[in-house]
Tab-separated table of C-alpha atoms and ligand atoms in Angstrom:
chain	number	residue	atom	x	y	z
A	1	MET	CA	8.271	-20.192	7.771
A	2	ARG	CA	8.598	-17.359	10.246
A	3	ASP	CA	5.477	-16.254	12.071
A	4	SER	CA	3.354	-13.520	10.547
A	5	ILE	CA	3.938	-10.049	11.982
A	6	VAL	CA	0.281	-9.054	11.997
A	7	VAL	CA	-2.623	-11.476	11.978
A	8	THR	CA	-6.242	-10.424	12.367
A	9	GLU	CA	-9.241	-12.733	12.409
A	10	ARG	CA	-12.601	-11.129	11.643
A	11	LEU	CA	-11.493	-7.935	13.336
A	12	THR	CA	-14.512	-5.667	13.739
A	13	LYS	CA	-15.221	-2.194	15.094
A	14	ARG	CA	-18.721	-0.805	15.482
A	15	TYR	CA	-19.704	2.696	16.467
A	16	GLY	CA	-23.378	2.509	17.412
A	17	ASN	CA	-25.144	1.071	14.386
A	18	ALA	CA	-22.302	1.865	12.024
A	19	THR	CA	-19.646	-0.736	11.306
A	20	ALA	CA	-16.332	1.021	10.631
A	21	VAL	CA	-14.353	-2.234	10.276
A	22	ASP	CA	-16.208	-5.378	9.293
A	23	ALA	CA	-14.655	-8.799	9.962
A	24	VAL	CA	-11.237	-8.001	8.506
A	25	SER	CA	-8.849	-10.969	8.325
A	26	MET	CA	-5.442	-9.797	7.189
A	27	ARG	CA	-1.877	-10.994	7.471
A	28	VAL	CA	1.381	-9.058	7.236
A	29	GLU	CA	4.486	-11.185	6.714
A	30	PRO	CA	8.008	-10.499	8.016
A	31	GLY	CA	10.073	-8.105	5.944
A	32	GLU	CA	7.372	-7.066	3.546
A	33	ILE	CA	5.891	-3.705	2.644
A	34	TYR	CA	2.160	-4.204	2.973
A	35	GLY	CA	-0.130	-1.573	1.480
A	36	PHE	CA	-3.464	-1.202	3.202
A	37	LEU	CA	-5.540	0.509	0.565
A	38	GLY	CA	-8.993	1.984	0.452
A	39	PRO	CA	-10.902	5.182	-0.190
A	40	ASN	CA	-11.472	7.792	2.512
A	41	GLY	CA	-13.604	6.455	5.318
A	42	ALA	CA	-12.998	2.804	4.362
A	43	GLY	CA	-11.798	1.869	7.825
A	44	LYS	CA	-8.013	1.959	7.427
A	45	THR	CA	-7.183	4.237	10.328
A	46	THR	CA	-9.669	2.460	12.587
A	47	THR	CA	-7.987	-0.877	11.812
A	48	LEU	CA	-4.501	0.500	12.427
A	49	ARG	CA	-5.641	2.078	15.685
A	50	MET	CA	-6.923	-1.291	16.832
A	51	LEU	CA	-3.594	-2.927	15.967
A	52	VAL	CA	-1.696	-0.594	18.255
A	53	GLY	CA	-4.235	-0.787	21.045
A	54	LEU	CA	-5.501	2.794	20.757
A	55	ILE	CA	-9.062	1.513	20.447
A	56	ARG	CA	-10.647	-1.777	21.351
A	57	PRO	CA	-12.199	-4.123	18.782
A	58	SER	CA	-15.949	-4.819	19.053
A	59	ALA	CA	-15.315	-8.374	17.852
A	60	GLY	CA	-12.616	-10.558	16.335
A	61	THR	CA	-8.987	-10.853	17.291
A	62	ALA	CA	-5.628	-9.422	16.349
A	63	SER	CA	-2.093	-10.422	17.078
A	64	VAL	CA	0.872	-8.119	16.503
A	65	LEU	CA	4.375	-9.571	16.752
A	66	GLY	CA	2.806	-12.512	18.525
A	67	HIS	CA	1.090	-10.418	21.182
A	68	PRO	CA	-2.387	-8.975	21.664
A	69	PRO	CA	-2.676	-5.333	20.495
A	70	GLY	CA	-1.506	-2.820	23.045
A	71	ASP	CA	0.677	-5.346	24.864
A	72	PRO	CA	3.765	-3.444	26.107
A	73	GLU	CA	6.020	-6.175	24.738
A	74	ALA	CA	4.600	-5.593	21.241
A	75	LEU	CA	4.480	-1.800	21.554
A	76	ARG	CA	8.193	-1.708	22.312
A	77	ARG	CA	8.835	-3.221	18.885
A	78	ILE	CA	6.361	-1.121	16.873
A	79	GLY	CA	6.923	2.349	15.457
A	80	VAL	CA	3.752	4.226	14.673
A	81	LEU	CA	2.805	7.228	12.562
A	82	ILE	CA	-0.943	7.681	12.760
A	83	GLU	CA	-2.732	10.949	12.069
A	84	GLY	CA	0.334	13.172	12.222
A	85	PRO	CA	2.616	13.206	15.231
A	86	GLY	CA	2.438	16.114	17.642
A	87	PHE	CA	5.681	18.001	17.199
A	88	TYR	CA	6.607	21.267	18.874
A	89	PRO	CA	6.676	23.928	16.126
A	90	TYR	CA	9.348	26.084	17.800
A	91	LEU	CA	11.736	23.230	18.499
A	92	SER	CA	14.171	21.989	15.886
A	93	GLY	CA	13.722	18.593	14.267
A	94	ARG	CA	16.585	17.261	16.362
A	95	ASP	CA	15.162	18.610	19.632
A	96	ASN	CA	11.723	17.225	18.820
A	97	LEU	CA	13.259	13.765	18.401
A	98	ARG	CA	15.316	14.233	21.572
A	99	VAL	CA	12.152	14.913	23.561
A	100	LEU	CA	10.566	11.730	22.198
A	101	GLY	CA	13.801	9.753	22.538
A	102	ARG	CA	14.091	10.625	26.194
A	103	TYR	CA	10.869	8.725	26.934
A	104	ARG	CA	12.437	5.677	25.367
A	105	GLY	CA	15.775	6.113	27.088
A	106	LEU	CA	17.614	6.758	23.830
A	107	GLY	CA	20.914	8.570	23.532
A	108	LYS	CA	22.306	11.260	21.232
A	109	ASP	CA	23.690	8.736	18.744
A	110	ASP	CA	20.291	7.131	18.288
A	111	ILE	CA	18.781	10.518	17.409
A	112	GLU	CA	21.566	11.335	14.945
A	113	ASP	CA	21.162	7.917	13.363
A	114	VAL	CA	17.445	8.480	12.834
A	115	LEU	CA	17.966	11.990	11.434
A	116	ALA	CA	20.418	10.581	8.902
A	117	ARG	CA	18.134	7.717	7.948
A	118	VAL	CA	15.200	10.008	7.169
A	119	GLY	CA	17.429	12.478	5.318
A	120	LEU	CA	17.067	15.372	7.735
A	121	ALA	CA	20.613	15.585	9.117
A	122	SER	CA	21.396	18.820	7.286
A	123	ARG	CA	18.168	20.489	8.424
A	124	ALA	CA	18.089	19.065	11.932
A	125	ASP	CA	18.723	22.441	13.608
A	126	ASP	CA	15.903	24.225	11.794
A	127	LYS	CA	12.654	24.746	13.611
A	128	PHE	CA	9.920	22.250	12.844
A	129	ARG	CA	7.544	24.996	11.699
A	130	THR	CA	9.914	25.908	8.859
A	131	TYR	CA	9.854	22.378	7.429
A	132	SER	CA	8.057	21.512	4.212
A	133	LEU	CA	5.228	19.020	4.480
A	134	GLY	CA	7.518	16.324	3.119
A	135	MET	CA	10.107	17.041	5.795
A	136	LYS	CA	7.435	17.040	8.485
A	137	GLN	CA	6.255	13.643	7.297
A	138	ARG	CA	9.810	12.325	7.240
A	139	LEU	CA	10.360	13.563	10.779
A	140	GLY	CA	7.162	11.686	11.666
A	141	VAL	CA	8.663	8.532	10.201
A	142	GLY	CA	11.846	9.353	12.137
A	143	ALA	CA	9.854	9.482	15.356
A	144	ALA	CA	8.361	6.098	14.500
A	145	LEU	CA	11.885	4.755	13.913
A	146	LEU	CA	13.156	5.619	17.388
A	147	GLY	CA	14.181	2.437	19.144
A	148	ARG	CA	14.594	0.481	15.879
A	149	PRO	CA	11.165	-1.150	15.810
A	150	ASP	CA	10.578	-4.405	13.920
A	151	LEU	CA	7.237	-3.179	12.596
A	152	LEU	CA	6.463	0.282	11.250
A	153	ILE	CA	2.805	1.269	10.981
A	154	LEU	CA	2.439	4.361	8.811
A	155	ASP	CA	-1.000	5.837	8.212
A	156	GLU	CA	-1.112	7.661	4.861
A	157	PRO	CA	2.593	8.569	4.806
A	158	THR	CA	2.315	10.053	1.303
A	159	ASN	CA	-0.889	11.996	1.915
A	160	GLY	CA	-0.743	15.597	0.776
A	161	LEU	CA	2.819	15.395	-0.534
A	162	ASP	CA	3.815	16.769	-3.913
A	163	PRO	CA	5.248	14.305	-6.453
A	164	ALA	CA	8.833	14.937	-5.325
A	165	GLY	CA	7.917	14.547	-1.660
A	166	MET	CA	6.023	11.363	-2.473
A	167	ALA	CA	8.985	9.931	-4.352
A	168	GLU	CA	11.272	10.716	-1.400
A	169	MET	CA	8.865	9.062	0.994
A	170	ARG	CA	8.665	5.963	-1.206
A	171	GLU	CA	12.456	5.759	-1.396
A	172	LEU	CA	12.671	6.099	2.358
A	173	ILE	CA	10.133	3.329	2.929
A	174	VAL	CA	11.934	0.978	0.545
A	175	ALA	CA	15.215	1.708	2.339
A	176	LEU	CA	13.620	1.005	5.707
A	177	ALA	CA	12.257	-2.325	4.509
A	178	ALA	CA	15.671	-3.213	3.075
A	179	ASP	CA	17.066	-2.419	6.496
A	180	GLY	CA	14.887	-5.080	8.102
A	181	HIS	CA	11.745	-3.228	9.178
A	182	THR	CA	8.411	-4.735	8.214
A	183	VAL	CA	6.201	-1.904	6.964
A	184	LEU	CA	2.420	-1.682	7.117
A	185	LEU	CA	1.287	1.498	5.401
A	186	SER	CA	-2.102	2.795	4.391
A	187	SER	CA	-3.057	4.877	1.410
A	188	HIS	CA	-6.173	5.911	-0.461
A	189	MET	CA	-4.175	6.217	-3.677
A	190	LEU	CA	-3.096	2.941	-5.152
A	191	SER	CA	-0.853	4.653	-7.693
A	192	GLU	CA	1.114	6.288	-4.881
A	193	VAL	CA	2.252	3.013	-3.374
A	194	GLN	CA	1.787	0.223	-5.915
A	195	ASP	CA	5.420	0.276	-6.983
A	196	ILE	CA	6.798	-0.313	-3.518
A	197	CYS	CA	4.309	-2.726	-1.960
A	198	ASP	CA	5.028	-6.447	-1.883
A	199	ARG	CA	1.398	-7.132	-1.102
A	200	VAL	CA	-1.730	-5.087	-0.723
A	201	GLY	CA	-5.011	-5.420	1.107
A	202	VAL	CA	-7.951	-3.531	-0.376
A	203	ILE	CA	-10.578	-2.307	2.074
A	204	SER	CA	-13.862	-0.594	1.317
A	205	HIS	CA	-16.758	0.128	3.638
A	206	GLY	CA	-14.994	-1.733	6.382
A	207	SER	CA	-14.568	-4.997	4.449
A	208	LEU	CA	-11.329	-6.430	3.109
A	209	LEU	CA	-12.131	-7.070	-0.554
A	210	ALA	CA	-8.815	-8.573	-1.597
A	211	GLN	CA	-5.380	-9.384	-0.281
A	212	SER	CA	-2.711	-10.285	-2.781
A	213	THR	CA	0.403	-9.187	-4.599
A	214	VAL	CA	0.061	-6.162	-6.841
A	215	ALA	CA	0.542	-8.404	-9.895
A	216	GLU	CA	-2.233	-10.753	-8.801
A	217	LEU	CA	-4.538	-7.835	-8.221
A	218	ARG	CA	-3.915	-6.523	-11.690
A	219	GLY	CA	-4.635	-9.903	-13.221
A	220	ASN	CA	-3.055	-11.305	-16.331
A	221	SER	CA	-2.240	-9.040	-19.178
A	222	THR	CA	-3.950	-9.697	-22.460
A	223	LEU	CA	-3.013	-9.104	-26.041
A	224	LEU	CA	-5.409	-7.092	-28.149
A	225	ILE	CA	-5.504	-7.633	-31.916
A	226	ARG	CA	-7.543	-5.449	-34.255
A	227	ALA	CA	-7.765	-6.978	-37.698
A	228	GLU	CA	-10.224	-7.245	-40.591
A	229	PRO	CA	-12.068	-9.375	-41.421
A	230	ALA	CA	-12.282	-10.159	-37.731
A	231	ASP	CA	-13.606	-13.701	-38.177
A	232	VAL	CA	-10.734	-14.635	-40.479
A	233	ALA	CA	-8.232	-13.206	-38.015
A	234	LEU	CA	-9.947	-14.925	-35.096
A	235	GLN	CA	-9.706	-18.302	-36.791
A	236	ALA	CA	-6.030	-17.771	-37.504
A	237	VAL	CA	-5.350	-16.732	-33.925
A	238	ARG	CA	-7.296	-19.647	-32.498
A	239	ARG	CA	-5.310	-22.120	-34.574
A	240	LEU	CA	-2.313	-21.051	-32.504
A	241	THR	CA	-3.848	-20.364	-29.108
A	242	GLY	CA	-6.735	-22.816	-28.930
A	243	ASP	CA	-10.376	-21.751	-28.817
A	244	GLN	CA	-10.433	-20.936	-25.114
A	245	SER	CA	-7.681	-18.355	-25.092
A	246	ALA	CA	-8.921	-16.009	-27.808
A	247	MET	CA	-12.211	-14.099	-27.796
A	248	LEU	CA	-13.787	-11.581	-30.118
A	249	THR	CA	-14.774	-8.454	-28.174
A	250	ALA	CA	-16.020	-5.005	-29.195
A	251	GLU	CA	-12.434	-3.723	-29.081
A	252	GLY	CA	-10.959	-6.568	-31.087
A	253	ILE	CA	-9.602	-10.052	-30.509
A	254	ARG	CA	-8.465	-10.488	-26.943
A	255	VAL	CA	-5.815	-13.141	-26.269
A	256	GLU	CA	-5.004	-14.274	-22.740
A	257	GLY	CA	-1.369	-13.959	-21.752
A	258	LEU	CA	1.345	-12.297	-23.784
A	259	ALA	CA	2.743	-15.252	-25.682
A	260	GLU	CA	3.898	-15.281	-29.236
A	261	SER	CA	2.802	-11.882	-30.482
A	262	ALA	CA	5.067	-12.093	-33.564
A	263	ARG	CA	3.702	-15.503	-34.565
A	264	LEU	CA	0.137	-14.293	-34.058
A	265	ALA	CA	0.740	-11.218	-36.239
A	266	ARG	CA	2.195	-13.369	-38.987
A	267	ALA	CA	-0.680	-15.845	-38.789
A	268	VAL	CA	-3.281	-13.075	-39.084
A	269	ILE	CA	-1.581	-11.591	-42.128
A	270	GLU	CA	-0.968	-14.952	-43.772
A	271	ALA	CA	-4.656	-15.781	-43.331
A	272	GLY	CA	-5.374	-12.776	-45.554
A	273	ALA	CA	-6.614	-10.329	-42.889
A	274	ASP	CA	-5.441	-6.717	-42.531
A	275	LEU	CA	-3.692	-6.194	-39.196
A	276	HIS	CA	-4.535	-2.738	-37.833
A	277	GLU	CA	-3.211	-2.989	-34.318
A	278	LEU	CA	-1.552	-5.429	-31.942
A	279	ARG	CA	-0.806	-4.353	-28.417
A	280	THR	CA	-0.611	-5.628	-24.889
A	281	ASP	CA	-3.497	-4.462	-22.808
A	282	GLU	CA	-2.882	-4.246	-19.103
A	283	ARG	CA	-5.613	-3.200	-16.775
A	284	SER	CA	-4.237	-0.364	-14.743
A	285	LEU	CA	-4.249	-0.999	-11.044
A	286	GLU	CA	-6.182	2.205	-10.570
A	287	ASP	CA	-8.966	0.706	-12.713
A	288	VAL	CA	-8.959	-2.504	-10.681
A	289	PHE	CA	-9.040	-0.568	-7.466
A	290	PHE	CA	-11.817	1.703	-8.681
A	291	GLU	CA	-13.934	-1.194	-9.919
A	292	MET	CA	-13.492	-3.088	-6.683
A	293	THR	CA	-14.294	-0.241	-4.367
A	294	LYS	CA	-17.142	1.003	-6.584
A	295	GLU	CA	-18.852	-2.380	-6.671
A	296	GLU	CA	-18.853	-2.363	-2.933
A	297	VAL	CA	-20.664	0.989	-2.912
A	298	THR	CA	-23.395	-0.085	-5.289
A	299	ARG	CA	-23.902	-3.517	-3.830
B	1	ATP	P1	-9.459	8.235	5.875
B	1	ATP	O1	-8.544	7.969	4.750
B	1	ATP	O2	-10.496	9.278	5.546
B	1	ATP	O3	-8.802	8.454	7.196
B	1	ATP	P2	-10.104	5.605	6.766
B	1	ATP	O4	-10.127	4.489	5.802
B	1	ATP	O5	-8.914	5.722	7.634
B	1	ATP	O6	-10.347	6.922	6.001
B	1	ATP	P3	-11.570	5.508	9.206
B	1	ATP	O7	-11.027	6.794	9.727
B	1	ATP	O8	-11.060	4.253	9.757
B	1	ATP	O9	-11.407	5.470	7.632
B	1	ATP	O10	-13.156	5.561	9.359
B	1	ATP	C1	-14.020	4.501	9.001
B	1	ATP	C2	-15.439	4.865	9.352
B	1	ATP	O11	-15.622	4.848	10.760
B	1	ATP	C3	-15.867	6.219	8.865
B	1	ATP	O12	-17.192	6.145	8.391
B	1	ATP	C4	-15.793	7.066	10.123
B	1	ATP	O13	-16.731	8.111	10.057
B	1	ATP	C5	-16.158	6.075	11.199
B	1	ATP	N1	-15.547	6.405	12.501
B	1	ATP	C6	-14.211	6.444	12.772
B	1	ATP	N2	-14.007	6.772	14.057
B	1	ATP	C7	-15.214	6.972	14.618
B	1	ATP	C8	-15.667	7.336	15.925
B	1	ATP	N3	-14.806	7.550	16.935
B	1	ATP	N4	-17.000	7.422	16.136
B	1	ATP	C9	-17.877	7.181	15.139
B	1	ATP	N5	-17.511	6.834	13.876
B	1	ATP	C10	-16.207	6.725	13.618
């Protein structure tokens, strides 16, 4: 297996008595889109800032592309968009990128390539101040792309965008990952990024509560059966699923997994019960996220 792109071990940042990031151990693998998710103030930006060496950890360690954070060797291979890039409002998108590209010794072709990749080629001569928020964000991603970095760190790239702008940003991020960039992005809205992330880490009050695939986070789907009499239906269902897999709840009979819905329906009816409803019941990721981050608050 190739080495992880980002590895942190109990990474911690304290400001006085307050702990902004509390012993976070996370891992970003090559080629993936990793969503770093948590409500406002959870510690996402602070973590990302530590990874790029903008601030120093109070405790714990981090390695980025095999180097300590802030190491010039690593920084050369990272593209960063944290807290909005500083663009010149009266320069065009192209000229803004040229200014940044000059620091990196990049030529005209590199700039044109980036403009095309972020979908701004046709508006490249317009002044930055005339750009929509979505275009400004995409130019920010373009700036992060200069020099073809292996790792892109994008802090809240969809923040404040309208649905169309968000969709464009998601498409762009997927295209960048397909093109070989590993992407670490943060968001406070799970629904904004759940479709594009290979894995997510959920952070709240500085602690990493979970790190898994989106599917694992959501948990298994269940089948919900509403039938009367419920005990007759339950017995019929259990004959097929075994006692462990079917439970009577306030909503109805809950069956783990999605297997055999047609057979279950038939069994309920044949047992003499009236079948009122049979549906799959997936917990929405937003619910999972909310429960997780809420528990942390009330703990
Ligand atoms: P947001 O989505 O609002 O940016 P976040 O998850 O990125 O949230 P951080 O910006 O990392 O959260 O902040 C985490 C906590 O650390 C917050 O309580 C914040 O007030 C605190 N914090 C961040 N920077 C400093 C600082 N320089 N001095 C003191 N406290 C800080």
